[in-house]
Tab-separated table of C-alpha atoms in Angstrom:
chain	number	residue	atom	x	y	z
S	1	UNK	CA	18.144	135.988	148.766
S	2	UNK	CA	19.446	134.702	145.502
S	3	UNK	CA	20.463	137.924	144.250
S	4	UNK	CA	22.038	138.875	147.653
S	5	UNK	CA	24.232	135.252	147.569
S	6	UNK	CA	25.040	135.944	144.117
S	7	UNK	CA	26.243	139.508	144.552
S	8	UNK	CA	28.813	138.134	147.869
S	9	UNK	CA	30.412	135.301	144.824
S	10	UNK	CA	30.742	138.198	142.600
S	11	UNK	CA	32.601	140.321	145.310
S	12	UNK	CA	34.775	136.986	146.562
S	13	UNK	CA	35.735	136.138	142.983
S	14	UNK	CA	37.036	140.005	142.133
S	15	UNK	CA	38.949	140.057	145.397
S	16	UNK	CA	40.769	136.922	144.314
S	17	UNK	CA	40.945	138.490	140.758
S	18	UNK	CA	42.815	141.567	142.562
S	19	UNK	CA	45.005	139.171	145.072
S	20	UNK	CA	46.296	137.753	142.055
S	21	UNK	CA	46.789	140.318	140.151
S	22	UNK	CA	48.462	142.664	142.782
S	23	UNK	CA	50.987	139.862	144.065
S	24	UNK	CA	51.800	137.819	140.493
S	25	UNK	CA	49.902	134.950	140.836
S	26	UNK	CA	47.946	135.267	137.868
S	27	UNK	CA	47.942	131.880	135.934
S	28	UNK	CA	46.454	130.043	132.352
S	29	UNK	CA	44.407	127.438	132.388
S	30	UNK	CA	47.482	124.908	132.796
S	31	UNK	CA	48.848	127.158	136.008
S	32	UNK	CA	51.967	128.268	134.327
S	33	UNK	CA	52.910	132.012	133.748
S	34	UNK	CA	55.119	132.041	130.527
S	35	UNK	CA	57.407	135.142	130.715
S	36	UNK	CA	58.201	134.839	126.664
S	37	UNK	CA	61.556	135.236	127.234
S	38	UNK	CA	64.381	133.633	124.666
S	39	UNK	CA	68.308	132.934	124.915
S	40	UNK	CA	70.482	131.708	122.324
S	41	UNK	CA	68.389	133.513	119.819
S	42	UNK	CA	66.446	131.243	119.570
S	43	UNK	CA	68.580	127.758	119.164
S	44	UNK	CA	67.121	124.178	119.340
S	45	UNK	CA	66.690	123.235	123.296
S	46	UNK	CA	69.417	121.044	124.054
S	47	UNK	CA	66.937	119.063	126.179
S	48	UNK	CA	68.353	120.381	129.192
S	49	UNK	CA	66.506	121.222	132.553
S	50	UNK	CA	67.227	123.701	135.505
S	51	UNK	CA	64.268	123.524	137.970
S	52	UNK	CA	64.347	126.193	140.950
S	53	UNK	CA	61.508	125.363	143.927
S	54	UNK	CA	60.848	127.931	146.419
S	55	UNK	CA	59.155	126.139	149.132
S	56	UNK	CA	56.078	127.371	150.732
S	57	UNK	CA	57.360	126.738	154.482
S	58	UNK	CA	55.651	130.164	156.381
S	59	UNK	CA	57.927	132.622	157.899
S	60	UNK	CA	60.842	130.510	156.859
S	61	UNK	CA	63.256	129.992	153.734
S	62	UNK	CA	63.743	126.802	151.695
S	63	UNK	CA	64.973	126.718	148.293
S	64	UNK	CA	65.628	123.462	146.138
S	65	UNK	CA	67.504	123.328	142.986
S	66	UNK	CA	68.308	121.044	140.168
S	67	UNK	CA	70.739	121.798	137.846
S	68	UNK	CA	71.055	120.748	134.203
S	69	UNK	CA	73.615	117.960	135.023
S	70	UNK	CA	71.109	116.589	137.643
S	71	UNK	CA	72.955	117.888	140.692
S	72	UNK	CA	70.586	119.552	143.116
S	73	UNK	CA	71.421	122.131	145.819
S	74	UNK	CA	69.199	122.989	148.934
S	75	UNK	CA	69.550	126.217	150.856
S	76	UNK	CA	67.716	126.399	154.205
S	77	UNK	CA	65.038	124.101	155.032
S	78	UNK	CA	62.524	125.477	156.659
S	79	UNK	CA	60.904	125.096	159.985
S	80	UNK	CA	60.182	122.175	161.438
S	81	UNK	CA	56.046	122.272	160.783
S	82	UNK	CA	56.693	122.307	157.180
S	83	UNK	CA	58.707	119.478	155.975
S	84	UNK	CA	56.105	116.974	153.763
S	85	UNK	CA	56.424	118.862	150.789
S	86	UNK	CA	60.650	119.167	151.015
S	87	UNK	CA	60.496	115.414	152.086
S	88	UNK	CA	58.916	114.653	148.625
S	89	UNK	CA	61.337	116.799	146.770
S	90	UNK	CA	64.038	114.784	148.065
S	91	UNK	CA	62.434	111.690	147.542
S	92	UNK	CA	62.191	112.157	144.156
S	93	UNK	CA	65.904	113.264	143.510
S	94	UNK	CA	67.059	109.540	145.437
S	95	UNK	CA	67.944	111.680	148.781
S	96	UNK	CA	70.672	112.857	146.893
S	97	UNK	CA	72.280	116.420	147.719
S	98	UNK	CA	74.963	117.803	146.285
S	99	UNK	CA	74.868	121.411	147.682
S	100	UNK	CA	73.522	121.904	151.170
S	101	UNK	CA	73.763	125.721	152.422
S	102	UNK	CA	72.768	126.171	156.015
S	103	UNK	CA	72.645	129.708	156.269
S	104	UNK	CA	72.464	130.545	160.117
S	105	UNK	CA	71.146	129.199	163.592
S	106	UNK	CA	67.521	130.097	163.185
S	107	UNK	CA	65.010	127.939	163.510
S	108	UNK	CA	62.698	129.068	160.930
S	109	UNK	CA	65.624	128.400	158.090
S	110	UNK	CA	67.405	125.083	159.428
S	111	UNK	CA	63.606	123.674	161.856
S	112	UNK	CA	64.000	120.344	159.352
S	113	UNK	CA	67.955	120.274	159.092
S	114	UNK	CA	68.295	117.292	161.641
S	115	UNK	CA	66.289	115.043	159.027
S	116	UNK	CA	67.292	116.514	155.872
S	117	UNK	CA	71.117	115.403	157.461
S	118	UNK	CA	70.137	112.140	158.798
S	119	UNK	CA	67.977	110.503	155.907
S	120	UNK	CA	69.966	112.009	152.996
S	121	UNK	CA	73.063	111.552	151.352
S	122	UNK	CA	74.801	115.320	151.579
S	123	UNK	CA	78.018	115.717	148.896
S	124	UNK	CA	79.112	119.447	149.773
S	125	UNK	CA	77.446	121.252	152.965
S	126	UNK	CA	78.204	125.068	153.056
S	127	UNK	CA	77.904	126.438	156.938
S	128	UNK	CA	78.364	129.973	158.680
S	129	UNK	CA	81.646	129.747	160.699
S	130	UNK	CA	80.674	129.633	164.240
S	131	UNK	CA	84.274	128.436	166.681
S	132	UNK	CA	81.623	127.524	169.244
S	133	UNK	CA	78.412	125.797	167.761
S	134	UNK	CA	77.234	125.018	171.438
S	135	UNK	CA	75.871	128.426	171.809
S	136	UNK	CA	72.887	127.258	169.453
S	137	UNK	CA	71.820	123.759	171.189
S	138	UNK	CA	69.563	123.261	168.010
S	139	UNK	CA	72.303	123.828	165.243
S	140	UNK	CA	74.643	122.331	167.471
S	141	UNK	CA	73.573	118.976	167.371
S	142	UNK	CA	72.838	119.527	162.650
S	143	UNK	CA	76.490	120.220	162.603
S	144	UNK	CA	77.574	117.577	164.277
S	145	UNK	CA	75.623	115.340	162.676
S	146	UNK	CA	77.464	116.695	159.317
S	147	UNK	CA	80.364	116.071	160.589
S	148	UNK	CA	80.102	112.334	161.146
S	149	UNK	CA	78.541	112.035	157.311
S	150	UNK	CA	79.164	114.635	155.168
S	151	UNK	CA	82.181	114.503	152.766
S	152	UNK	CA	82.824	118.305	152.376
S	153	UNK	CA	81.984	120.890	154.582
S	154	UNK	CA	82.917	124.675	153.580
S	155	UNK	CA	82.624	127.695	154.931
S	156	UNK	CA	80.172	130.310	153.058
S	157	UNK	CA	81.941	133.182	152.043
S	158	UNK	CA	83.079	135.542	149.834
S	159	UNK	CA	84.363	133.955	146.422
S	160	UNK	CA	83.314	130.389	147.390
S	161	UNK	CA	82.036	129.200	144.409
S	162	UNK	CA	81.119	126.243	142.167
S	163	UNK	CA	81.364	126.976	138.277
S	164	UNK	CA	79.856	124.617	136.107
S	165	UNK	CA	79.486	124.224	132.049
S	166	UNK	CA	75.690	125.183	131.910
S	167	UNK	CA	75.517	127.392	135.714
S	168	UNK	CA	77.823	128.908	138.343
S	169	UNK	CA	76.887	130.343	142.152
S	170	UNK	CA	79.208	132.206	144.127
S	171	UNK	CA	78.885	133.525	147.443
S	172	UNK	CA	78.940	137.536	147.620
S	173	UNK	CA	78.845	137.606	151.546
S	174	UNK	CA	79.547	136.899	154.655
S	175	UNK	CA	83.356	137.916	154.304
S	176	UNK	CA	86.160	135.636	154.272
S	177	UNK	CA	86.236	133.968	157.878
S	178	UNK	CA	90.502	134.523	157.942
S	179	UNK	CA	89.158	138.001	157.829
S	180	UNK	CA	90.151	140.301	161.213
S	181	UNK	CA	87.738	142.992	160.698
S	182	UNK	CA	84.935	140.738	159.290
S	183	UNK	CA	82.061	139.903	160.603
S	184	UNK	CA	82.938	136.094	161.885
S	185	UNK	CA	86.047	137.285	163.569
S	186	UNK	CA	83.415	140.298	165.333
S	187	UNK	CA	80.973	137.663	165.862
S	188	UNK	CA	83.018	134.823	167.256
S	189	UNK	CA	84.262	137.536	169.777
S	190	UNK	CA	80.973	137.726	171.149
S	191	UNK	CA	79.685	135.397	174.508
S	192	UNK	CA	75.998	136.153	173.928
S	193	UNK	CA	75.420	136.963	170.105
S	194	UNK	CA	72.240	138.442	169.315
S	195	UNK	CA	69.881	137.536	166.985
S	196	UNK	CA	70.929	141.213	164.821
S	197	UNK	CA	74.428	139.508	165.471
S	198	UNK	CA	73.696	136.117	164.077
S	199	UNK	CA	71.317	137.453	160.929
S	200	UNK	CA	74.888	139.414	160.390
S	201	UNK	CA	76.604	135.985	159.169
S	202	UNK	CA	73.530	135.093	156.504
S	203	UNK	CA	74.671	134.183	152.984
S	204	UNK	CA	74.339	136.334	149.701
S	205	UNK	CA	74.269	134.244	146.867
S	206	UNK	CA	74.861	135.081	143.274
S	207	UNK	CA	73.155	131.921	141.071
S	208	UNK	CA	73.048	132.137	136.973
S	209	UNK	CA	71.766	129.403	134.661
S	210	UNK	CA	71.486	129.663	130.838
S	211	UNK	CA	71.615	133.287	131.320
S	212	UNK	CA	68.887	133.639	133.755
S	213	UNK	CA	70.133	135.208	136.957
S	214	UNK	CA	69.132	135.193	140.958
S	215	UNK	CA	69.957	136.760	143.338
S	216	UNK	CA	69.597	134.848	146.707
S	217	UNK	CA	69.272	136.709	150.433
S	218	UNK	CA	68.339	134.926	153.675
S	219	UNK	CA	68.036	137.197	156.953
S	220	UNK	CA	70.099	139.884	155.317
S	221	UNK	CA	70.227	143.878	156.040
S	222	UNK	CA	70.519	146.582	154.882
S	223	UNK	CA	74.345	146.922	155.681
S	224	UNK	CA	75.286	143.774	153.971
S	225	UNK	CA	73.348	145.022	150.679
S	226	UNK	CA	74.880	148.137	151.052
S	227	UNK	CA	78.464	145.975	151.281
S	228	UNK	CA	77.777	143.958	147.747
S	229	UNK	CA	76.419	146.974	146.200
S	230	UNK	CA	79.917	149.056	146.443
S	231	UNK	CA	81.813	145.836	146.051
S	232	UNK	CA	80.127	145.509	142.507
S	233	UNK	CA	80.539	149.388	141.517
S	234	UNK	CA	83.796	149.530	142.146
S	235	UNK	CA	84.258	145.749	140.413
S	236	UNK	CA	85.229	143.172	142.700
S	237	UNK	CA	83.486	140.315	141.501
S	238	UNK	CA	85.004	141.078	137.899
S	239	UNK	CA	86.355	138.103	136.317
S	240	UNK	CA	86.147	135.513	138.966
S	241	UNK	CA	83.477	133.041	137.171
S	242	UNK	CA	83.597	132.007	133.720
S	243	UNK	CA	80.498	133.911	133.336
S	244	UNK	CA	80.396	137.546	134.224
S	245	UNK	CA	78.515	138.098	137.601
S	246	UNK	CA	75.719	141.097	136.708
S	247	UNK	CA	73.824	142.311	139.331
S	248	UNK	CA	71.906	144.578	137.035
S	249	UNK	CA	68.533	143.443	135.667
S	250	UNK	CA	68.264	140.584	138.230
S	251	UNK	CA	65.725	137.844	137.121
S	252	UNK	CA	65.131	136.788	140.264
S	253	UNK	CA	65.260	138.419	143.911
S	254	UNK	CA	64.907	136.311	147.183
S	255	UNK	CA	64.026	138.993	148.801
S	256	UNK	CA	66.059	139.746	152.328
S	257	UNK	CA	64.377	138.928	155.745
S	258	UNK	CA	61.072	137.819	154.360
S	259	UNK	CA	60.143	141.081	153.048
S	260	UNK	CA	60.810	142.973	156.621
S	261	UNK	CA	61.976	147.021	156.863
S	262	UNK	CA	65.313	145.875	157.680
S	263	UNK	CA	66.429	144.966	154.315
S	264	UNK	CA	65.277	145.463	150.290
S	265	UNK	CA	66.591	149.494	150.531
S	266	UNK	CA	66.159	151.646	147.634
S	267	UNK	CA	69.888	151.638	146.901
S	268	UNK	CA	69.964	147.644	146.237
S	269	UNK	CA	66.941	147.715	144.337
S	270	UNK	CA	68.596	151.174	141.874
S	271	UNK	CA	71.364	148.740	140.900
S	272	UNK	CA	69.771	145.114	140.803
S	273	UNK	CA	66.667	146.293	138.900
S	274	UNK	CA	65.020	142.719	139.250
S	275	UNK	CA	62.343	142.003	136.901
S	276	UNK	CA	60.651	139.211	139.907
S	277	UNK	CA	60.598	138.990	143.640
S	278	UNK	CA	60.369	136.142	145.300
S	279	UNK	CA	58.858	136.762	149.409
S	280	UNK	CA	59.390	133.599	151.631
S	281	UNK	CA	56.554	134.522	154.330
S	282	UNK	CA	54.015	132.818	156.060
S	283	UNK	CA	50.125	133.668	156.281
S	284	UNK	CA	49.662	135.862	159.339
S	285	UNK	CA	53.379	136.673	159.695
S	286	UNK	CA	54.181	137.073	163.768
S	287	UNK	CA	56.190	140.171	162.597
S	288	UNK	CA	53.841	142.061	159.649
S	289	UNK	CA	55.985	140.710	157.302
S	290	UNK	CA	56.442	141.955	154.286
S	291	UNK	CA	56.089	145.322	154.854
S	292	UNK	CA	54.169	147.498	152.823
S	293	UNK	CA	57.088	150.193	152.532
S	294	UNK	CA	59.062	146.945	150.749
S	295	UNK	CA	56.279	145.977	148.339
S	296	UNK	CA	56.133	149.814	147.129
S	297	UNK	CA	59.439	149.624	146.610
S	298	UNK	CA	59.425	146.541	144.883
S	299	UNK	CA	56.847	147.541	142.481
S	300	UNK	CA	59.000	149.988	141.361
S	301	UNK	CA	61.123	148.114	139.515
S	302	UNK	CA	59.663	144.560	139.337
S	303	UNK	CA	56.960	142.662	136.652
S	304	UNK	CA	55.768	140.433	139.394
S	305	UNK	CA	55.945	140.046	142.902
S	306	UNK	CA	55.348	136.384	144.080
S	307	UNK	CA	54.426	135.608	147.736
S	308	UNK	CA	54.530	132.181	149.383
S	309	UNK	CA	51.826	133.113	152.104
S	310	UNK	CA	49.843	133.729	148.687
S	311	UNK	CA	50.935	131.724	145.887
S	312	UNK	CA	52.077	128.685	147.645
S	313	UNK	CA	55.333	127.284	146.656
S	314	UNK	CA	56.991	129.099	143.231
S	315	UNK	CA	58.903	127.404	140.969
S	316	UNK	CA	60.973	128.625	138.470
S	317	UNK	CA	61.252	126.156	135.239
S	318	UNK	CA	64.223	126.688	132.487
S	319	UNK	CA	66.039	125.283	129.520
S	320	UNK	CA	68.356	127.176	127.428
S	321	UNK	CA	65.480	128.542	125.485
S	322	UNK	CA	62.912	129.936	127.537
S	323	UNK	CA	61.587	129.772	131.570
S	324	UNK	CA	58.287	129.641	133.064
S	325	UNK	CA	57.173	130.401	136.245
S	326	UNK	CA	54.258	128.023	138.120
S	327	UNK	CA	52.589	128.557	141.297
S	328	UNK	CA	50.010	126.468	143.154
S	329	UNK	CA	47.070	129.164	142.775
């Protein structure tokens, strides 16, 4: 009986061995992953820190930032089940945001945005532009909110950007809402939008810190990757930051719709080339997510693939010298 008990450890312990290894949550003894790699060849830290959390909130998106000057941003915030952990972040940072991007109506990305409004103090809210917010009771009622305490409320589009000394983000998609054949003015044309129709308006965000780049999805498809990919081939983005946007050799993917078929195509990943991918998905997704067709393509091109549903919440740890990645297991 000993043996037999024994031999079922042995055969747990190497299928956590291979869970780790397979999805990049392989960690040392003090549960960081150091990726070795150096900027400023090799200069003195300036003491500087650029933290990026992505929050372990199931088949949702959440992603907090702080940024070297100690201005934090939050995009999406999850579902309303899974708020303790986001509640603590904010805590810690005084309740303070400076950059709050709702990306669209669903509940499983904006669930806690009627107390992340309420109980914090919100500088600069980004929101899709929707003429009629009644149609989504739920978002309806965040906006408003925003509107009674929010100093600056933008829409997120294309070029919309914030350029700092040490890090710039600038919104690749939607397209401009003054736009007549975008997709706001086709969407705000609708009586009964879809969910395909409202997972049409999700952001695409470009982020780069001391060199280290993301790039940022939410609900996205594959049309809208196919949209920034030709934008950046034929040089669009050229020469509107301070810093020159690069999609190639992307540090960091948020991968589009939680890892789902409709998004990740072969064609993104051929110009992005990310080293990591980052899947926001929940243990016993309700729709298979990610799918295994994604993964494969994924491993393609990337060092590591990290998983929520798997790793827990990921977070990305910087300075101008070197970054780290941690995860809870």
């Amino acid at each position: 009986m000993y043996r037999h008990k024994r031999r079922k450890i042995c055969l747990l312990l190497l299928t956590l061995l291979f869970l780790c290894t397979t999805f990049g949550c392989g960690v040392t003894d003090n549960n960081e992953l150091k990726f070795n790699t150096t900027y400023n060849n090799g200069a003195e830290t300036t003491g500087k820190k650029f933290v990026v959390h992505f929050l372990s909130v199931g088949d949702g998106n959440c992603t907090f930032i702080k940024f070297p000057d100690c201005k934090t941003m939050l995009i999406d915030c999850g579902n309303t089940d899974k708020k303790d952990e986001l509640n603590g972040l904010l805590k810690n940072y005084s309740n303070k945001i400076d950059y709050l991007v709702l990306s669209h109506p669903d509940i499983d990305h904006i669930g806690n945005g009627k107390s992340v409004v309420s109980e914090n103090e919100i500088k600069t809210c980004f929101v899709p532009y929707i003429i009629n917010p009644s149609l989504f009771p739920f978002y309806s009622e965040i906006y408003n909110t925003l509107t009674d305490k929010c100093e600056d409320i933008r829409v997120s589009s294309e070029f919309k950007r914030i350029d700092e000394s040490d890090y710039s983000f600038m919104f690749l998609y939607p397209e401009n809402e003054k736009d007549p054949f975008g997709k706001y003015a086709e969407f705000n044309r609708l009586s009964e939008p879809t969910e395909s129709d409202v997972d049409a308006l999700c952001p695409i965000i470009y982020l780069e810190c001391f060199g280290i780049s993301f790039l940022l999805f939410s609900d996205d498809t594959s049309d809208m990757e196919k949209k920034i990919v030709e934008n950046y081939k034929v040089g669009f983005y050229e020469g509107l930051l301070d810093r020159e946007i690069n999609l190639n050799n992307i540090d960091f993917l948020l991968v589009p719709n939680h890892g789902g078929n409709r998004g990740t195509t072969q064609e993104l990943l051929e110009v992005i080339k990310p080293k990591n991918a980052i899947i926001s998905v929940g243990l016993d997704s309700l729709k298979n997510n990610p799918s295994s067709h994604v993964i494969e393509r994924l491993n393609t091109y990337c060092e590591k693939i990290y998983r929520t549903d798997i790793c827990g919440t990921i977070t990305v740890s910087a300075d101008d010298i070197n970054y780290s990645v941690h995860t809870l297991v």
